[in-house]
CSV table of C-alpha atoms and ligand atoms in Angstrom, one decimal:
chain,number,residue,atom,x,y,z
A,24,MET,CA,38.6,26.6,-5.0
A,25,ARG,CA,42.4,26.8,-3.0
A,26,LEU,CA,42.3,27.8,1.0
A,27,GLY,CA,44.9,29.3,3.0
A,28,ILE,CA,45.1,28.1,6.6
A,29,LEU,CA,47.2,29.6,9.3
A,30,THR,CA,47.0,29.4,13.1
A,31,SER,CA,47.9,32.7,14.9
A,32,GLY,CA,49.2,34.7,18.3
A,33,GLY,CA,49.4,32.1,22.0
A,34,ASP,CA,49.1,28.8,20.6
A,35,SER,CA,46.4,26.4,21.9
A,36,PRO,CA,46.1,22.7,22.6
A,37,GLY,CA,43.6,21.3,19.7
A,38,MET,CA,45.0,24.3,16.8
A,39,ASN,CA,47.0,21.3,14.8
A,40,ALA,CA,43.3,19.2,15.3
A,41,ALA,CA,41.6,22.4,13.4
A,42,VAL,CA,44.0,22.5,10.7
A,43,ARG,CA,43.9,18.5,10.2
A,44,ALA,CA,40.0,18.4,10.2
A,45,ALA,CA,39.7,21.6,7.5
A,46,VAL,CA,42.6,19.8,5.5
A,47,ARG,CA,40.8,16.6,5.1
A,48,GLY,CA,36.7,18.1,5.5
A,49,GLY,CA,38.3,20.9,2.7
A,50,THR,CA,40.1,17.7,0.3
A,51,ASP,CA,36.9,15.8,0.6
A,52,ILE,CA,34.9,18.0,-1.0
A,53,GLY,CA,37.8,19.5,-3.3
A,54,LEU,CA,39.6,22.4,-2.0
A,55,GLU,CA,42.7,22.9,-2.0
A,56,LEU,CA,44.6,23.5,1.2
A,57,VAL,CA,48.0,25.5,1.8
A,58,GLY,CA,49.6,26.0,5.4
A,59,ILE,CA,51.2,29.7,6.1
A,60,MET,CA,53.5,29.1,8.2
A,61,HIS,CA,54.1,31.2,11.5
A,62,GLY,CA,50.9,32.7,11.3
A,63,TYR,CA,50.9,36.7,10.0
A,64,GLU,CA,54.4,36.5,9.6
A,65,GLY,CA,54.5,33.6,7.9
A,66,LEU,CA,51.5,35.6,5.3
A,67,ILE,CA,53.5,38.7,4.7
A,68,GLU,CA,56.5,36.2,4.0
A,69,GLY,CA,54.8,33.8,1.3
A,70,ASP,CA,56.0,31.1,3.6
A,71,MET,CA,53.4,28.6,2.4
A,72,MET,CA,53.0,25.3,1.9
A,73,PRO,CA,50.8,22.2,0.2
A,74,LEU,CA,49.1,20.0,2.6
A,75,ASP,CA,47.4,17.1,1.8
A,76,ASN,CA,45.6,14.3,3.8
A,77,ARG,CA,48.7,13.2,4.7
A,78,ALA,CA,51.0,16.2,5.5
A,79,VAL,CA,48.3,16.1,8.6
A,80,GLY,CA,48.2,12.7,10.1
A,81,GLY,CA,49.6,12.0,13.6
A,82,ILE,CA,49.3,15.7,14.6
A,83,LEU,CA,45.3,15.4,15.7
A,84,GLU,CA,46.9,14.8,19.8
A,85,ARG,CA,49.5,16.9,19.6
A,86,GLY,CA,49.6,20.4,21.2
A,87,GLY,CA,51.4,23.1,19.7
A,88,THR,CA,51.0,24.0,16.8
A,89,PHE,CA,52.6,22.5,13.6
A,90,LEU,CA,52.6,25.2,11.2
A,91,GLY,CA,53.8,27.8,14.2
A,92,SER,CA,53.0,30.5,15.7
A,93,ALA,CA,53.4,34.2,16.0
A,94,ARG,CA,52.3,37.6,17.4
A,95,SER,CA,53.1,39.8,14.4
A,96,LYS,CA,54.1,43.3,14.8
A,97,GLU,CA,53.9,43.5,11.1
A,98,PHE,CA,51.0,42.4,10.2
A,99,ARG,CA,49.7,46.0,12.3
A,100,VAL,CA,51.5,48.3,10.0
A,101,GLU,CA,50.6,48.9,6.4
A,102,SER,CA,53.3,48.2,4.8
A,103,GLY,CA,53.5,44.0,6.3
A,104,GLN,CA,49.1,44.3,5.4
A,105,ARG,CA,50.0,45.0,1.6
A,106,LYS,CA,52.8,42.5,1.9
A,107,ALA,CA,50.5,40.3,2.9
A,108,LEU,CA,47.4,41.2,0.2
A,109,ALA,CA,50.1,40.5,-2.9
A,110,SER,CA,51.7,37.3,-1.4
A,111,ILE,CA,47.6,36.1,-0.7
A,112,GLU,CA,47.7,37.2,-4.9
A,113,ARG,CA,50.9,35.3,-5.5
A,114,ALA,CA,49.7,32.1,-4.3
A,115,GLY,CA,46.3,31.7,-6.0
A,116,LEU,CA,44.4,31.7,-3.0
A,117,ASP,CA,40.3,32.5,-2.8
A,118,GLY,CA,40.4,32.3,1.0
A,119,LEU,CA,41.8,31.8,4.6
A,120,VAL,CA,40.8,30.3,7.7
A,121,VAL,CA,42.4,32.0,10.9
A,122,ILE,CA,42.8,30.1,14.1
A,123,GLY,CA,43.4,31.8,16.8
A,124,GLY,CA,42.5,34.9,19.7
A,125,ASN,CA,41.4,38.0,20.1
A,126,GLY,CA,44.2,39.6,18.0
A,127,SER,CA,44.0,37.2,15.2
A,128,LEU,CA,40.7,37.5,15.0
A,129,ALA,CA,41.1,41.9,14.5
A,130,GLY,CA,43.8,40.2,11.8
A,131,ALA,CA,41.1,38.3,9.8
A,132,ARG,CA,37.9,41.1,10.0
A,133,TRP,CA,40.8,43.5,8.5
A,134,LEU,CA,41.7,40.4,5.5
A,135,GLN,CA,37.9,40.1,4.9
A,136,GLU,CA,37.4,43.9,4.4
A,137,SER,CA,40.4,44.6,2.5
A,138,GLY,CA,38.8,41.7,0.1
A,139,VAL,CA,39.8,38.6,1.0
A,140,PRO,CA,37.5,35.8,2.2
A,141,THR,CA,38.4,35.0,5.7
A,142,VAL,CA,36.5,32.5,8.2
A,143,GLY,CA,38.2,32.6,12.2
A,144,ILE,CA,38.7,29.7,14.0
A,145,PRO,CA,38.5,30.6,18.2
A,146,ALA,CA,41.7,29.1,19.9
A,147,SER,CA,43.2,31.0,23.0
A,148,ILE,CA,43.8,29.3,26.3
A,149,ASP,CA,42.1,32.4,27.9
A,150,ASN,CA,38.0,31.8,26.6
A,151,ASP,CA,37.4,36.0,26.4
A,152,VAL,CA,36.3,35.0,22.1
A,153,TYR,CA,32.9,36.9,21.9
A,154,GLY,CA,30.6,34.3,20.4
A,155,THR,CA,31.7,30.8,21.0
A,156,ALA,CA,30.3,29.2,24.7
A,157,MET,CA,34.7,27.8,24.5
A,158,ALA,CA,37.5,28.2,22.9
A,159,ILE,CA,40.2,26.1,21.5
A,160,GLY,CA,42.5,25.1,24.3
A,161,VAL,CA,40.8,26.1,27.1
A,162,ASP,CA,39.3,23.2,28.4
A,163,THR,CA,43.4,21.2,28.1
A,164,ALA,CA,44.3,24.6,29.5
A,165,LEU,CA,41.7,24.0,32.4
A,166,ASN,CA,42.5,20.5,33.0
A,167,THR,CA,46.6,21.2,33.1
A,168,VAL,CA,45.7,23.9,36.3
A,169,VAL,CA,42.9,21.5,38.2
A,170,GLU,CA,46.2,19.0,38.2
A,171,SER,CA,48.8,20.9,39.4
A,172,LEU,CA,46.2,22.9,42.4
A,173,ASP,CA,45.8,18.8,43.2
A,174,ARG,CA,49.6,18.4,43.3
A,175,ILE,CA,50.3,22.1,45.2
A,176,ARG,CA,46.6,20.9,47.3
A,177,ASP,CA,48.9,17.8,48.7
A,178,THR,CA,51.7,19.2,49.9
A,179,ALA,CA,49.9,22.4,51.7
A,180,ILE,CA,48.1,20.0,53.9
A,181,SER,CA,50.6,18.4,54.4
A,182,HIS,CA,52.7,21.9,55.7
A,183,ASP,CA,49.9,23.6,56.4
A,184,ARG,CA,50.6,26.4,53.8
A,185,ALA,CA,48.9,29.3,52.0
A,186,PHE,CA,49.7,28.4,47.7
A,187,VAL,CA,49.4,31.6,46.1
A,188,VAL,CA,49.2,30.1,42.4
A,189,GLU,CA,49.4,32.3,39.4
A,190,VAL,CA,47.5,31.6,36.1
A,191,MET,CA,47.4,32.6,33.0
A,192,GLY,CA,44.8,35.3,31.6
A,193,ARG,CA,46.3,38.3,31.3
A,194,SER,CA,42.8,40.9,30.6
A,195,SER,CA,40.6,37.5,31.0
A,196,GLY,CA,39.8,35.6,34.6
A,197,TYR,CA,37.9,32.7,32.9
A,198,ILE,CA,40.8,30.3,34.1
A,199,ALA,CA,41.7,31.5,37.6
A,200,LEU,CA,37.8,31.0,38.0
A,201,MET,CA,36.8,27.9,36.2
A,202,GLY,CA,40.3,26.6,37.5
A,203,GLY,CA,39.4,27.2,41.0
A,204,LEU,CA,36.2,26.4,41.2
A,205,ALA,CA,37.4,22.9,39.9
A,206,GLY,CA,40.5,22.7,41.6
A,207,GLY,CA,38.9,23.9,45.2
A,208,ALA,CA,40.7,26.8,45.6
A,209,GLU,CA,39.8,28.8,49.1
A,210,VAL,CA,40.4,31.9,47.1
A,211,VAL,CA,40.2,33.3,42.7
A,212,LEU,CA,41.3,36.6,42.6
A,213,VAL,CA,40.0,37.9,38.9
A,214,PRO,CA,41.1,41.2,37.5
A,215,GLU,CA,37.1,41.9,37.2
A,216,PHE,CA,36.7,41.7,40.7
A,217,PRO,CA,40.1,43.9,42.5
A,218,GLU,CA,39.7,42.4,46.1
A,219,SER,CA,42.3,44.3,48.2
A,220,LEU,CA,45.2,42.6,50.0
A,221,ASP,CA,43.7,43.0,53.1
A,222,GLN,CA,39.8,41.1,52.2
A,223,ILE,CA,42.4,38.5,50.6
A,224,GLU,CA,44.5,38.4,54.0
A,225,ALA,CA,40.8,38.3,56.3
A,226,SER,CA,39.7,35.0,53.5
A,227,VAL,CA,42.7,33.3,54.3
A,228,VAL,CA,42.0,33.9,58.5
A,229,GLU,CA,37.9,33.0,58.5
A,230,GLY,CA,39.2,30.2,57.0
A,231,VAL,CA,41.4,29.5,60.0
A,232,LYS,CA,38.8,30.3,61.7
A,233,LYS,CA,36.7,27.4,60.3
A,234,GLY,CA,39.4,25.3,61.0
A,235,LYS,CA,41.3,24.8,57.7
A,236,HIS,CA,44.9,24.9,58.1
A,237,HIS,CA,46.1,25.8,54.3
A,238,SER,CA,44.7,27.6,51.8
A,239,ILE,CA,45.0,28.1,47.7
A,240,ILE,CA,44.5,31.4,46.1
A,241,VAL,CA,44.7,31.2,42.6
A,242,VAL,CA,45.5,34.9,41.0
A,243,ALA,CA,44.7,35.6,37.3
A,244,GLU,CA,47.9,36.9,36.0
A,245,GLY,CA,46.2,39.8,35.2
A,246,PHE,CA,44.5,40.9,38.9
A,247,SER,CA,45.1,44.0,40.3
A,248,PRO,CA,44.2,44.6,43.7
A,249,ALA,CA,42.6,47.4,44.5
A,250,ASP,CA,44.6,48.9,47.3
A,251,SER,CA,47.8,48.3,45.7
A,252,PRO,CA,50.3,50.6,44.3
A,253,GLN,CA,51.2,50.3,40.7
A,254,THR,CA,54.2,48.1,40.6
A,255,GLU,CA,56.4,45.9,37.9
A,256,LYS,CA,55.8,42.7,40.2
A,257,ALA,CA,54.0,40.0,39.2
A,258,ALA,CA,50.2,39.2,40.6
A,259,GLY,CA,50.8,36.3,42.2
A,260,ARG,CA,54.4,38.3,43.9
A,261,ILE,CA,52.7,40.9,45.0
A,262,VAL,CA,50.0,38.5,46.9
A,263,SER,CA,52.3,36.0,47.9
A,264,ASP,CA,54.8,39.3,49.9
A,265,PHE,CA,51.4,40.2,51.1
A,266,LEU,CA,50.5,37.0,53.2
A,267,ALA,CA,54.3,36.0,53.9
A,268,ALA,CA,54.4,39.5,55.9
A,269,LYS,CA,50.6,38.8,57.2
A,270,GLY,CA,52.2,35.9,58.4
A,271,THR,CA,48.3,33.8,59.4
A,272,LEU,CA,49.9,31.1,57.2
A,273,GLU,CA,53.4,30.5,56.0
A,274,THR,CA,53.1,31.5,52.3
A,275,ARG,CA,54.8,30.4,48.9
A,276,LEU,CA,54.0,31.4,45.6
A,277,THR,CA,53.5,29.2,42.0
A,278,ILE,CA,53.7,30.5,38.9
A,279,LEU,CA,51.7,28.1,36.5
A,280,GLY,CA,52.6,30.6,33.1
A,281,HIS,CA,53.3,28.3,29.6
A,282,LEU,CA,52.6,24.7,31.6
A,283,GLN,CA,49.3,26.2,30.8
A,284,ARG,CA,49.5,26.4,26.8
A,285,GLY,CA,51.1,23.4,26.1
A,286,GLY,CA,50.4,19.2,26.1
A,287,SER,CA,48.3,16.9,24.3
A,288,PRO,CA,44.6,18.7,24.0
A,289,SER,CA,41.5,17.1,26.2
A,290,ALA,CA,38.8,14.5,24.2
A,291,PHE,CA,37.2,18.4,24.7
A,292,ASP,CA,39.3,20.4,22.9
A,293,ARG,CA,40.0,17.4,19.9
A,294,ILE,CA,36.4,17.2,19.7
A,295,ILE,CA,35.7,21.2,18.8
A,296,ALA,CA,38.4,22.1,16.7
A,297,CYS,CA,37.8,19.0,14.5
A,298,ARG,CA,34.5,20.0,14.3
A,299,LEU,CA,34.9,23.5,13.8
A,300,GLY,CA,37.9,23.3,11.1
A,301,GLU,CA,35.4,21.4,8.9
A,302,ALA,CA,33.1,24.1,9.4
A,303,ALA,CA,35.6,26.9,8.2
A,304,VAL,CA,36.0,25.3,4.8
A,305,ARG,CA,32.4,24.4,4.3
A,306,VAL,CA,31.5,27.9,4.8
A,307,LEU,CA,34.1,29.3,2.9
A,308,ALA,CA,33.1,27.2,0.1
A,309,GLN,CA,29.8,27.4,0.3
A,310,GLY,CA,30.1,31.1,-0.3
A,311,ASP,CA,30.0,32.3,3.0
A,312,SER,CA,32.4,33.7,4.4
A,313,GLY,CA,33.4,37.3,7.2
A,314,VAL,CA,32.9,35.0,9.9
A,315,MET,CA,33.7,32.9,13.0
A,316,VAL,CA,32.6,29.3,13.7
A,317,ALA,CA,31.5,29.3,17.2
A,318,LEU,CA,30.3,27.1,19.7
A,319,SER,CA,26.9,27.8,20.9
A,320,GLY,CA,25.6,25.4,23.3
A,321,ARG,CA,26.6,22.1,21.3
A,322,ASP,CA,25.7,23.2,18.5
A,323,VAL,CA,28.3,24.6,15.2
A,324,SER,CA,26.8,28.6,14.9
A,325,THR,CA,28.6,31.2,13.0
A,326,VAL,CA,29.4,34.9,14.4
A,327,SER,CA,30.1,38.0,12.5
A,328,LEU,CA,34.0,38.8,12.5
A,329,SER,CA,32.8,42.4,12.9
A,330,ASP,CA,31.6,41.5,16.5
A,331,ILE,CA,34.6,39.5,17.8
A,332,ASP,CA,35.4,43.5,19.7
A,333,ARG,CA,32.2,42.9,21.7
A,334,PRO,CA,33.2,41.9,24.9
A,335,SER,CA,32.2,37.7,26.3
A,336,THR,CA,30.2,36.8,28.6
A,337,ASN,CA,32.1,33.4,29.4
A,338,PHE,CA,32.9,35.2,32.8
A,339,ASN,CA,29.8,34.0,34.9
A,340,PRO,CA,30.3,36.1,38.3
A,341,ASP,CA,27.4,33.6,39.6
A,342,ILE,CA,30.9,30.8,40.0
A,343,TYR,CA,32.6,33.7,41.9
A,344,LYS,CA,29.5,34.2,44.0
A,345,LEU,CA,30.3,30.3,44.2
A,346,ILE,CA,33.3,29.8,45.0
A,347,ASN,CA,33.3,32.0,47.4
A,348,LYS,CA,29.9,30.7,49.2
A,349,ILE,CA,31.7,26.9,49.3
A,350,ALA,CA,35.0,27.8,49.6
A,351,ASN,CA,35.7,27.0,53.7
B,23,F6P,O1,46.3,34.8,25.0
B,23,F6P,C1,46.7,33.5,26.0
B,23,F6P,C2,48.0,34.0,26.7
B,23,F6P,O2,48.2,32.6,27.1
B,23,F6P,C3,47.7,34.9,27.9
B,23,F6P,O3,46.5,34.0,28.9
B,23,F6P,C4,49.2,35.1,28.5
B,23,F6P,O4,48.2,36.3,29.2
B,23,F6P,C5,49.6,35.3,27.1
B,23,F6P,O5,49.2,34.7,26.5
B,23,F6P,C6,51.0,35.2,27.4
B,23,F6P,O6,51.4,35.4,25.8
B,23,F6P,P1,52.9,35.5,25.5
B,23,F6P,O7,53.5,33.8,25.2
B,23,F6P,O8,53.2,35.8,24.4
B,23,F6P,O9,53.8,35.5,26.5
């Protein structure tokens, strides 16, 4: 059996570890693995290379993805999809492993429906993929956020300032929520709870009344305040401009941006990447497909790719309440 493997969409720490496990787990049971470069772009172009155990040496601890990644526009249109199916045929691939987030997994579902046995592996720092408790890369990104918040708190305390820290998450507040909790944020703002700018200011005032003369406000990039007019401004900028104008505390803005996507994967991400990578090729070798391998509690499970449009349940509103309770 000859399997193709690709990484697609926003990269996340641990993708390399998953490819390594898939290749070595696959060769162990007699499979041949082929790496597809730059996600679905490479599938369309037929840009592939054979991967043996040595080809995936020295990548376990490396961030990013050595296969390259892309958000392929061409794969969303019929002409690109036809080319992709043709190159799968030409390369003699019997199945595919697709590593990525929601968009990439939707591509995996399409391939399965088009007759290519496909298994997905969830990898996205947003942790918004349905059916898995954690996606590959989330833990590392959270650790990056927490380390950043620790550093920012030092300077916030020295200067009695408010710091607005914008983190990633266009439609999911998971990183803001969990990073905010672990980093001791006073306020966390997420797309799931569109608080008003006045409420945000009131939270800062409340902290000051309780004797706290600094404040860390973590804002997900997809947050939009209930009472703010539509604007092109970044979410963090809207909040920091408002708080600065109010003047309760001198205010600064930090946008963490793509810092959160890079870096060596944490132990947790390496562990789940190794487990999910190996599981994906084993599932295909057993003649199963059309599923995503997932983390369910402490175990590896499978979830049908036909379910991946369902909303993830990883964002826990109780955590949001907890943050507000213990903030000051
Ligand atoms: O989906 C992962 C993610 O990092 C989001 O949190 C963020 O909104 C987006 O990707 C950024 O994408 P790009 O790197 O293409 O700008």
